[in-house]
Short mmCIF file of C-alpha atoms in Angstrom, two decimals:
data_model
loop_
_atom_site.label_atom_id
_atom_site.label_comp_id
_atom_site.label_asym_id
_atom_site.label_seq_id
_atom_site.Cartn_x
_atom_site.Cartn_y
_atom_site.Cartn_z
CA MET J 247 -2.59 14.32 7.96
CA SER J 248 -1.63 10.71 7.34
CA ARG J 249 -5.09 9.47 8.06
CA LEU J 250 -6.69 11.97 5.71
CA PHE J 251 -4.07 11.14 3.07
CA LEU J 252 -4.91 7.42 3.21
CA LEU J 253 -8.62 8.08 3.13
CA LEU J 254 -8.21 10.23 0.00
CA LEU J 255 -5.91 7.73 -1.59
CA ALA J 256 -8.22 4.76 -0.86
CA ALA J 257 -11.18 6.76 -2.22
CA SER J 258 -9.28 7.68 -5.40
CA LEU J 259 -8.16 4.14 -6.09
CA ALA J 260 -11.37 2.33 -5.26
CA PRO J 261 -13.49 1.16 -8.13
CA PRO J 262 -16.58 3.19 -8.85
CA GLY J 263 -19.49 2.40 -6.59
CA PRO J 264 -21.81 3.72 -3.89
CA GLY J 265 -18.99 3.74 -1.28
CA ARG J 266 -16.76 6.28 -3.13
CA LEU J 267 -16.24 9.44 -1.22
CA PHE J 268 -14.31 11.42 -3.79
CA SER J 269 -13.74 11.29 -7.43
CA ARG J 270 -10.22 10.39 -8.63
CA ARG J 271 -9.85 13.95 -9.95
CA THR J 272 -10.80 15.52 -6.69
CA ALA J 273 -8.59 13.28 -4.57
CA ALA J 274 -5.61 13.89 -6.93
CA GLY J 275 -6.13 17.60 -6.75
CA LEU J 276 -6.28 17.61 -2.94
CA ARG J 277 -3.10 15.48 -2.75
CA ARG J 278 -1.22 17.85 -5.06
CA GLY J 279 -2.35 20.92 -3.20
CA SER J 280 -1.23 19.63 0.14
CA THR J 281 2.20 18.50 -0.93
CA PRO J 282 4.34 21.05 -2.73
CA GLY J 283 6.39 19.46 -5.54
CA PHE J 284 4.24 16.36 -5.53
CA SER J 285 4.06 15.03 -9.10
CA GLY J 286 2.18 11.76 -8.54
CA PHE J 287 2.58 8.35 -7.13
CA SER J 288 4.84 5.83 -8.83
CA ALA J 289 4.04 2.16 -9.30
CA GLU J 290 7.78 1.66 -10.06
CA ARG J 291 8.83 3.10 -6.73
CA GLY J 292 6.07 1.07 -5.03
CA LYS J 293 7.44 -2.11 -6.73
CA GLU J 294 10.94 -1.34 -5.52
CA LEU J 295 9.62 -0.88 -1.98
CA TYR J 296 7.71 -4.21 -2.13
CA TYR J 297 10.89 -6.14 -3.18
CA ARG J 298 13.44 -4.15 -1.27
CA ARG J 299 15.50 -6.36 1.05
CA ASN J 300 16.26 -5.21 4.51
CA THR J 301 17.98 -6.92 7.36
CA LYS J 302 16.19 -7.74 10.61
CA ASP J 303 17.68 -9.93 13.31
CA GLY J 304 20.41 -10.96 10.84
CA LYS J 305 17.99 -12.15 8.20
CA ALA J 306 17.00 -10.64 4.87
CA ILE J 307 13.36 -9.60 4.77
CA SER J 308 11.09 -7.78 2.44
CA CYS J 309 7.29 -7.45 1.88
CA ALA J 310 7.56 -10.35 -0.53
CA SER J 311 8.98 -12.56 2.25
CA CYS J 312 5.53 -13.08 3.62
CA HIS J 313 3.25 -11.67 0.85
CA SER J 314 4.86 -13.80 -2.00
CA ASP J 315 6.99 -12.82 -4.86
CA ASP J 316 3.80 -12.31 -6.88
CA PRO J 317 1.39 -9.92 -5.07
CA ARG J 318 -1.52 -11.49 -7.00
CA ARG J 319 -0.97 -14.75 -5.00
CA SER J 320 -1.51 -15.59 -1.36
CA GLY J 321 1.39 -15.45 1.04
CA MET J 322 2.20 -16.93 4.50
CA THR J 323 3.15 -15.41 7.78
CA PRO J 324 6.14 -16.83 9.68
CA SER J 325 3.68 -18.66 11.85
CA PHE J 326 2.20 -20.31 8.68
CA ARG J 327 -1.04 -18.33 8.59
CA LYS J 328 -2.34 -17.63 5.09
CA ILE J 329 -2.27 -14.02 3.86
CA GLY J 330 -4.63 -13.06 1.09
CA PRO J 331 -3.27 -11.64 -2.16
CA MET J 332 -2.11 -7.98 -1.95
CA ALA J 333 -3.12 -6.99 -5.50
CA SER J 334 -6.54 -5.38 -5.48
CA ALA J 335 -7.40 -6.94 -8.92
CA VAL J 336 -7.43 -10.34 -7.16
CA ASN J 337 -8.56 -9.20 -3.70
CA PRO J 338 -10.84 -6.15 -4.19
CA GLU J 339 -11.47 -5.76 -0.44
CA ARG J 340 -7.77 -5.35 0.37
CA PHE J 341 -7.69 -1.60 0.51
CA ARG J 342 -11.33 -0.65 1.15
CA ASP J 343 -11.01 0.21 4.87
CA PRO J 344 -8.58 3.11 5.46
CA ALA J 345 -8.26 2.28 9.19
CA LYS J 346 -7.16 -1.32 8.35
CA VAL J 347 -4.82 -0.06 5.68
CA GLU J 348 -3.17 2.34 8.19
CA LYS J 349 -2.97 -0.35 10.87
CA TRP J 350 -1.12 -2.74 8.50
CA PHE J 351 1.18 -0.08 7.24
CA ARG J 352 2.09 0.81 10.76
CA ARG J 353 2.77 -2.75 11.76
CA ASN J 354 4.47 -3.98 8.61
CA CYS J 355 6.59 -0.95 7.88
CA ASP J 356 7.94 -1.17 11.45
CA ASP J 357 8.55 -4.98 11.03
CA VAL J 358 10.21 -4.76 7.57
CA LEU J 359 11.78 -1.31 7.48
CA SER J 360 12.24 -0.68 11.26
CA ARG J 361 10.54 2.60 10.80
CA ALA J 362 7.23 4.15 9.69
CA CYS J 363 6.54 4.45 5.96
CA THR J 364 6.29 7.95 4.59
CA PRO J 365 3.04 9.10 2.93
CA LEU J 366 4.83 9.00 -0.49
CA GLU J 367 5.99 5.38 0.17
CA LYS J 368 2.42 4.41 1.14
CA GLY J 369 1.05 6.00 -1.98
CA ASP J 370 3.61 4.41 -4.20
CA PHE J 371 3.07 1.00 -2.62
CA LEU J 372 -0.72 1.22 -3.05
CA THR J 373 -0.26 2.50 -6.63
CA PHE J 374 1.88 -0.52 -7.43
CA LEU J 375 -0.63 -3.01 -5.96
CA THR J 376 -3.66 -1.39 -7.57
CA THR J 377 -2.17 -1.37 -11.03
CA LEU J 378 -1.35 -5.10 -11.12
CA ARG J 379 -3.75 -7.15 -13.28
#
């Protein structure tokens, strides 16, 4: 279900173009139908997740630790490799490939939160990053 969820979410958030699989309306309807009580994703909850500080190996860490305090700017890995901007307004290719999105959620949620992100957290996170201008 998580893979389908990300595919639908990515399709609903992608700008119009030949690669769109579903309209925003169709994807939103499918998400609501498969999650009772779902009332929509929240950019505010996504922002809170992005900046939430967690402790790992005695150090405070958050998504912003590597991806920068401003998701519209480039970040840096602990090994000093450049990370492109997270905001899709600045980096339109960031969320186009659902398999890559899932791979990075799996890796980074485990690194930062020490657990997998929930589908709601993923949707909120992507909503936050796709609403930045």
